[in-house]
Coordinates of C-alpha atoms and ligand atoms in Angstrom, one line a residue:
M15 CA 19.0 23.9 7.2
D16 CA 15.7 22.7 9.4
A17 CA 16.9 22.5 12.8
K18 CA 14.8 18.9 13.1
I19 CA 15.7 17.4 10.0
D20 CA 19.5 18.3 10.7
R21 CA 18.8 16.5 14.4
I22 CA 17.5 13.5 12.5
L23 CA 20.3 13.4 10.1
S24 CA 22.9 13.2 13.2
K25 CA 21.3 9.7 14.5
Y26 CA 23.0 8.4 11.1
D27 CA 26.4 7.9 10.1
F28 CA 26.7 8.4 6.3
G29 CA 30.2 7.9 6.2
S30 CA 30.4 11.9 5.2
R31 CA 29.2 14.9 6.2
V32 CA 25.4 15.8 5.1
T33 CA 26.1 18.8 2.6
A34 CA 22.6 19.3 1.6
Y35 CA 19.2 17.8 1.8
E36 CA 15.7 18.7 -0.4
Q37 CA 11.8 17.7 -0.8
F38 CA 11.5 15.2 -3.3
G39 CA 9.5 12.6 -5.1
N40 CA 5.5 12.7 -5.9
G41 CA 3.8 10.6 -3.1
H42 CA 0.8 11.3 -1.6
I43 CA 1.7 9.6 1.8
N44 CA 4.7 10.2 3.5
W45 CA 7.6 12.9 3.8
T46 CA 10.5 12.5 1.1
Y47 CA 13.9 14.0 0.9
R48 CA 16.8 13.6 -0.9
V49 CA 20.3 13.9 1.1
E50 CA 23.6 14.5 -0.4
T51 CA 26.9 14.1 1.1
E52 CA 30.5 15.6 1.0
N53 CA 31.5 11.9 -0.6
G54 CA 28.9 12.4 -3.3
D55 CA 26.9 9.9 -1.8
L56 CA 23.0 9.8 -2.1
F57 CA 20.2 9.3 0.5
V58 CA 16.5 8.7 0.8
L59 CA 15.1 10.4 4.0
Q60 CA 11.2 9.6 4.5
R61 CA 9.1 10.4 7.5
I62 CA 6.6 7.9 7.9
N63 CA 2.9 8.6 7.7
T64 CA 1.7 7.4 10.7
Y65 CA -1.8 8.3 10.1
V66 CA -2.2 6.0 7.7
F67 CA 0.4 3.6 9.1
Q68 CA -0.5 3.3 13.0
D69 CA 2.4 0.6 13.5
P70 CA 5.2 2.1 12.4
V71 CA 7.2 -0.8 13.7
G72 CA 5.2 -3.3 12.5
L73 CA 5.8 -1.7 9.3
M74 CA 9.3 -1.6 9.3
R75 CA 9.7 -5.4 10.7
N76 CA 7.8 -5.8 7.3
I77 CA 9.8 -3.7 5.2
E78 CA 13.7 -5.4 6.7
L79 CA 12.0 -9.1 6.4
L80 CA 11.0 -8.5 2.6
T81 CA 14.4 -6.7 1.3
N82 CA 16.4 -9.3 3.5
F83 CA 14.6 -11.9 1.6
M84 CA 14.8 -10.4 -1.8
R85 CA 18.7 -10.0 -1.2
E86 CA 19.3 -13.5 -0.7
K87 CA 17.9 -14.5 -3.9
E88 CA 19.1 -11.2 -5.9
K89 CA 23.0 -10.3 -6.0
D90 CA 22.7 -7.2 -7.5
P91 CA 22.6 -4.3 -4.6
R92 CA 21.0 -1.8 -7.2
K93 CA 17.8 -4.2 -7.5
V94 CA 16.6 -4.7 -4.0
L95 CA 15.5 -1.5 -1.4
E96 CA 18.1 -1.0 0.7
L97 CA 17.5 0.4 4.5
V98 CA 20.3 2.1 6.3
P99 CA 20.6 1.6 10.1
A100 CA 20.5 4.1 12.3
K101 CA 23.6 4.5 15.1
D102 CA 21.7 2.8 17.1
G103 CA 21.2 -0.2 14.9
R104 CA 17.4 0.2 14.2
T105 CA 16.2 0.6 11.2
Y106 CA 14.0 3.7 11.8
I107 CA 14.3 6.8 14.2
V108 CA 11.3 8.6 16.8
T109 CA 11.4 11.8 17.1
E110 CA 10.9 13.2 20.8
D111 CA 7.4 14.1 19.3
D112 CA 6.7 10.4 18.0
E113 CA 7.5 11.1 14.0
Y114 CA 9.3 7.9 12.4
W115 CA 11.8 8.2 10.3
R116 CA 14.0 5.8 8.0
V117 CA 16.7 6.1 5.5
Y118 CA 17.3 4.2 2.5
V119 CA 20.3 4.1 0.3
F120 CA 19.4 6.1 -3.0
V121 CA 20.0 3.7 -5.8
K122 CA 22.7 5.2 -8.1
D123 CA 22.0 6.2 -11.3
S124 CA 18.5 5.9 -11.6
V125 CA 15.0 7.8 -12.4
C126 CA 11.6 7.3 -11.6
Y127 CA 8.9 8.4 -14.3
D128 CA 5.2 9.6 -13.1
T129 CA 3.9 8.4 -16.9
A130 CA 5.2 5.7 -18.9
E131 CA 6.9 7.8 -21.0
T132 CA 7.3 5.3 -23.9
P133 CA 5.4 2.1 -24.7
E134 CA 8.5 0.2 -23.9
L135 CA 9.0 2.0 -20.4
F136 CA 5.6 0.9 -19.7
K137 CA 6.4 -2.9 -20.7
E138 CA 9.9 -3.0 -18.3
S139 CA 7.7 -1.6 -15.5
G140 CA 5.4 -4.9 -16.4
R141 CA 8.6 -7.2 -16.6
A142 CA 9.2 -5.7 -13.2
F143 CA 6.3 -6.3 -11.3
G144 CA 6.2 -9.4 -12.7
N145 CA 9.9 -10.0 -11.5
F146 CA 8.5 -9.2 -8.2
Q147 CA 5.3 -11.5 -8.0
N148 CA 8.0 -14.2 -8.9
I149 CA 11.0 -13.1 -6.2
L150 CA 8.2 -13.4 -3.5
S151 CA 6.4 -16.2 -4.7
D152 CA 7.7 -18.4 -1.9
F153 CA 8.2 -15.9 1.1
P154 CA 6.5 -17.0 3.9
V155 CA 3.2 -14.8 4.1
S156 CA 2.3 -15.3 7.3
T157 CA 5.7 -13.0 8.7
L158 CA 3.9 -9.9 7.5
I159 CA 1.4 -7.7 9.1
E160 CA -1.1 -6.0 7.4
T161 CA -0.1 -2.4 7.4
I162 CA -3.3 -1.3 6.9
P163 CA -5.9 -3.1 7.4
N164 CA -8.3 -4.3 4.3
F165 CA -6.5 -2.1 2.5
H166 CA -7.8 -3.6 -0.9
N167 CA -10.8 -4.9 0.2
T168 CA -13.4 -3.1 -1.5
P169 CA -16.5 -3.7 0.2
V170 CA -14.9 -2.2 3.5
R171 CA -13.9 0.6 1.6
Y172 CA -17.7 1.5 0.5
A173 CA -18.8 0.8 4.1
A174 CA -16.1 3.8 5.3
F175 CA -17.0 5.9 2.2
E176 CA -21.3 5.4 3.4
K177 CA -20.3 6.4 7.1
A178 CA -18.1 9.6 5.8
V179 CA -21.2 10.4 3.2
A180 CA -23.7 10.3 6.4
E181 CA -21.5 12.0 9.0
D182 CA -20.8 15.1 6.1
S183 CA -18.1 16.3 8.6
A184 CA -16.3 18.6 5.6
K185 CA -19.9 19.4 4.4
R186 CA -19.3 18.8 1.2
V187 CA -21.8 16.3 0.3
S188 CA -24.7 18.7 -1.1
G189 CA -21.9 19.9 -4.0
V190 CA -21.1 16.1 -4.8
R191 CA -24.4 14.2 -5.2
A192 CA -24.0 13.3 -8.4
D193 CA -20.1 11.9 -7.9
I194 CA -21.6 9.9 -4.5
D195 CA -24.6 8.3 -6.9
N196 CA -22.0 7.2 -9.2
Y197 CA -20.0 5.4 -7.2
L198 CA -22.6 4.0 -5.2
S199 CA -24.5 2.5 -8.6
E200 CA -21.1 0.2 -8.9
K201 CA -21.1 -1.1 -5.4
P202 CA -22.5 -4.5 -6.6
F203 CA -19.4 -4.8 -8.3
A204 CA -17.4 -4.1 -5.2
S205 CA -16.9 -8.0 -4.1
F206 CA -16.2 -9.1 -7.5
L207 CA -12.6 -10.6 -6.4
L208 CA -13.2 -11.7 -2.5
D209 CA -16.2 -13.5 -4.3
K210 CA -13.9 -15.7 -6.7
A211 CA -11.5 -16.2 -3.9
A212 CA -14.3 -17.1 -1.5
A213 CA -15.2 -19.9 -4.4
G214 CA -11.3 -21.1 -4.3
E215 CA -10.6 -19.9 -7.7
I216 CA -8.0 -17.6 -6.5
P217 CA -5.1 -17.3 -4.0
L218 CA -3.4 -14.7 -1.6
R219 CA 0.1 -13.9 -2.6
V220 CA 2.4 -11.5 -1.3
T221 CA 1.5 -7.9 -3.5
H222 CA 3.2 -4.6 -3.7
N223 CA -0.7 -3.1 -3.3
D224 CA 0.7 -0.1 -4.8
T225 CA 2.1 -0.5 -8.4
K226 CA 2.3 3.0 -9.9
I227 CA 5.0 3.3 -12.1
N228 CA 7.0 6.2 -10.3
N229 CA 7.0 3.0 -7.5
V230 CA 9.9 1.6 -9.9
L231 CA 13.3 2.4 -10.3
F232 CA 14.8 2.5 -13.7
D233 CA 18.3 2.7 -14.7
R234 CA 19.1 6.4 -16.1
T235 CA 21.2 5.6 -19.3
T236 CA 19.5 2.2 -20.2
N237 CA 16.2 2.8 -18.9
Q238 CA 16.5 -1.0 -17.9
A239 CA 13.9 -1.4 -14.8
L240 CA 16.2 -2.2 -11.5
C241 CA 14.3 -2.0 -8.2
I242 CA 10.9 -1.5 -6.9
V243 CA 9.9 0.7 -4.2
D244 CA 7.4 2.0 -1.5
L245 CA 7.2 -1.7 0.4
D246 CA 4.9 0.0 2.8
T247 CA 2.1 -1.9 1.8
T248 CA 3.9 -4.7 1.0
M249 CA 1.4 -7.7 2.0
P250 CA -1.4 -10.1 1.1
G251 CA -3.0 -9.4 -1.5
F252 CA -4.8 -10.6 -5.0
A253 CA -2.2 -10.7 -8.1
A254 CA -4.7 -9.6 -10.6
M255 CA -4.8 -6.3 -8.4
D256 CA -1.0 -5.5 -8.7
F257 CA -1.5 -5.5 -12.3
G258 CA -4.7 -3.6 -12.4
D259 CA -3.0 -0.7 -10.3
C260 CA -0.2 -0.4 -12.9
I261 CA -2.9 0.1 -15.5
R262 CA -4.9 2.5 -13.4
Y263 CA -2.1 4.6 -13.4
A264 CA -0.1 4.5 -16.0
G265 CA -2.5 3.3 -18.6
N266 CA -4.8 6.2 -18.5
N267 CA -4.2 8.7 -21.6
G268 CA -4.3 11.8 -18.4
A269 CA -2.9 12.0 -15.6
E270 CA -4.2 10.2 -11.8
D271 CA -5.6 14.5 -11.5
E272 CA -6.6 15.5 -14.9
Q273 CA -9.1 18.4 -14.8
D274 CA -10.3 17.3 -18.7
L275 CA -12.3 14.3 -18.7
E276 CA -12.3 13.8 -22.3
K277 CA -8.4 13.1 -21.9
V278 CA -9.1 10.3 -19.5
F279 CA -9.6 7.0 -21.0
L280 CA -7.6 3.5 -20.9
R281 CA -5.1 3.4 -23.5
M282 CA -5.6 -0.1 -25.2
D283 CA -2.1 -0.1 -27.1
L284 CA -0.7 0.5 -23.2
F285 CA -2.7 -2.3 -22.0
R286 CA -1.6 -5.2 -24.4
T287 CA 2.2 -3.6 -23.9
F288 CA 2.0 -4.3 -20.3
A289 CA 0.3 -7.6 -19.9
E290 CA 3.1 -9.0 -22.6
G291 CA 5.4 -7.6 -19.8
F292 CA 3.8 -8.4 -16.5
C293 CA 2.3 -11.6 -17.9
G294 CA 5.7 -12.9 -19.7
V295 CA 7.5 -13.1 -16.8
S296 CA 4.9 -13.9 -14.0
A297 CA 2.7 -16.7 -15.7
K298 CA 4.9 -19.2 -14.8
N299 CA 4.2 -18.4 -11.2
L300 CA 0.2 -17.2 -11.8
S301 CA -2.1 -19.5 -12.7
R302 CA -4.2 -18.4 -15.9
A303 CA -7.2 -17.9 -13.5
E304 CA -5.6 -15.2 -12.0
L305 CA -4.3 -13.4 -14.5
I306 CA -7.7 -13.7 -17.2
L307 CA -9.3 -11.7 -13.9
C308 CA -6.6 -8.7 -14.7
P309 CA -9.5 -6.6 -16.8
E310 CA -12.0 -6.7 -13.6
A311 CA -9.0 -6.0 -11.5
A312 CA -8.1 -2.9 -12.9
K313 CA -11.9 -1.5 -12.8
L314 CA -11.6 -2.6 -9.4
I315 CA -8.8 -0.9 -8.0
T316 CA -9.7 2.3 -10.1
L317 CA -12.8 2.5 -8.6
E318 CA -12.0 1.5 -5.2
T319 CA -9.2 4.7 -5.4
G320 CA -11.5 7.3 -6.5
L321 CA -13.8 5.8 -4.2
R322 CA -10.9 6.4 -1.4
F323 CA -10.0 10.3 -3.2
L324 CA -14.1 10.9 -3.0
T325 CA -14.0 9.6 0.6
D326 CA -10.9 11.6 1.5
Y327 CA -12.8 14.9 0.3
L328 CA -15.9 14.1 2.0
Q329 CA -13.5 13.9 5.2
G330 CA -11.7 17.5 4.4
D331 CA -8.8 16.0 2.8
V332 CA -6.9 13.6 5.7
Y333 CA -6.1 11.3 4.4
F334 CA -4.0 12.0 0.7
H335 CA -1.9 15.2 0.5
T336 CA -3.1 17.7 -1.9
A337 CA -2.2 20.3 -3.8
Y338 CA -5.4 22.6 -3.9
P339 CA -8.9 22.4 -2.0
E340 CA -10.7 20.1 -4.8
H341 CA -7.8 17.8 -5.5
N342 CA -9.1 14.9 -4.5
L343 CA -12.4 15.3 -6.1
V344 CA -10.7 16.2 -9.1
R345 CA -8.9 12.7 -8.8
A346 CA -12.3 11.0 -7.6
R347 CA -13.7 12.0 -11.3
T348 CA -10.7 11.0 -13.3
Q349 CA -10.5 7.2 -11.4
F350 CA -14.5 6.9 -11.8
K351 CA -14.2 8.2 -15.8
L352 CA -11.4 5.6 -16.5
A353 CA -13.6 2.9 -14.6
M354 CA -16.1 3.7 -16.7
D355 CA -13.7 3.3 -20.1
M356 CA -12.2 -0.1 -18.6
D357 CA -16.0 -1.4 -18.0
A358 CA -16.9 -0.8 -21.3
N359 CA -13.6 -2.4 -23.0
L360 CA -13.2 -5.6 -20.6
E361 CA -14.2 -8.1 -23.1
S362 CA -11.4 -6.5 -25.5
M363 CA -9.0 -6.6 -22.7
R364 CA -9.7 -9.9 -21.8
E365 CA -8.6 -11.1 -25.5
I366 CA -5.5 -9.4 -25.5
I367 CA -4.8 -11.1 -21.8
V368 CA -5.9 -14.6 -23.6
S369 CA -3.6 -13.7 -26.7
V370 CA -0.9 -13.1 -24.4
L371 CA -1.0 -16.0 -22.7
D372 CA -1.6 -18.4 -25.6
A373 CA 1.5 -17.0 -27.3
R374 CA 3.6 -17.8 -24.5
Ligands
LIG26 C1 -1.2 6.7 -2.0 O1 2.0 6.9 -1.7 P1 1.6 6.7 -2.7 O2 1.6 8.0 -3.2 O3 2.4 5.7 -3.5 C2 -1.9 5.5 -1.5 C3 -2.1 4.3 -3.1 C4 -3.2 4.8 -3.5 C5 -2.2 6.5 -4.3 C6 -2.9 6.9 -4.9 C7 -0.4 4.1 1.5 O4 0.2 6.2 -2.7 O5 -3.2 3.5 -2.2 O6 -3.6 4.3 -4.9 O7 -1.8 6.8 -3.2 N1 -0.9 4.9 -0.8 C8 -1.6 4.6 0.3 O8 -2.0 7.7 -6.5 O9 -2.6 4.8 0.5
LIG27 MG1 4.8 5.4 -3.9

């Protein structure tokens, strides 16, 4: 066992001795371990990436506020993420080299999926994120800090991208001119939702902001959605972007890092299925004006995410975890292909949203 992790674990009282731990999950940002104890209890130990989250204390306060609020409304303990306090009572610990670590209860008999293995599973994740909207609809937004300022502000992301191109710090620009031009050609679209908000057409809400299907835990036997995890970026945002990010990730026929672009396109059947799940549950709180923008939001978040992957590629892979040198470039290409496919299907997507809303 790793001496440092042993020291971190010794700051917690797990009820019985830790017998094993192993790396766990597929997150691109934090470092995650599954911890097992002699009594057979399971926990999730996570190191917070402080390059990405520069105010880890404020971040942990957000998560405390959010989970406490949700627990007031939802009594089933498997349905709300639960932080485990350290022996000193705090919900995180800081190591001598300034690393921030935290522990969650591992939700019993839960599984998570990296793809929408069945349409029903995807629909269920839609219900779960719709329910997340509902449960937080009266959360006092002003108590949350922005854990990453301008996280889904696409024009600001474009500015960072153009700066990375100009600086060319990893000397990769000359090899990817065509990709850079592709992304620049979509720059006029970047302010689409912000413009709608400025015109008063859509409100800011508490949104999750990272709605990949692998941030939903399902019951191992029934495949019912239990709990939404990864609340690190839960803060004010546009509801349509949460919808869009689910589609970006699990509505794609290929993986986020699929190398064969022929396989990358939006599955319209999955789009409909997801819309039924999400809108069916959330339409009582969200307005028609916001839900009708879900198709454009899906394209926008796909472009933005791809732009972030390409920016990171140009900066030498300093932000997202990568498994090989071209990984961020591959991801940027899949996202662009997917965004263009969405662009070609905006009208059909809109028809689906309208039919789902009208059927209610
Ligand atoms: C990161 O940590 P993870 O893998 O759930 C990223 C998201 C991106 C996603 C792309 C804090 O999420 O914004 O959409 O990768 N999280 C952060 O897969 O930047
Ligand atoms: Mg995650």
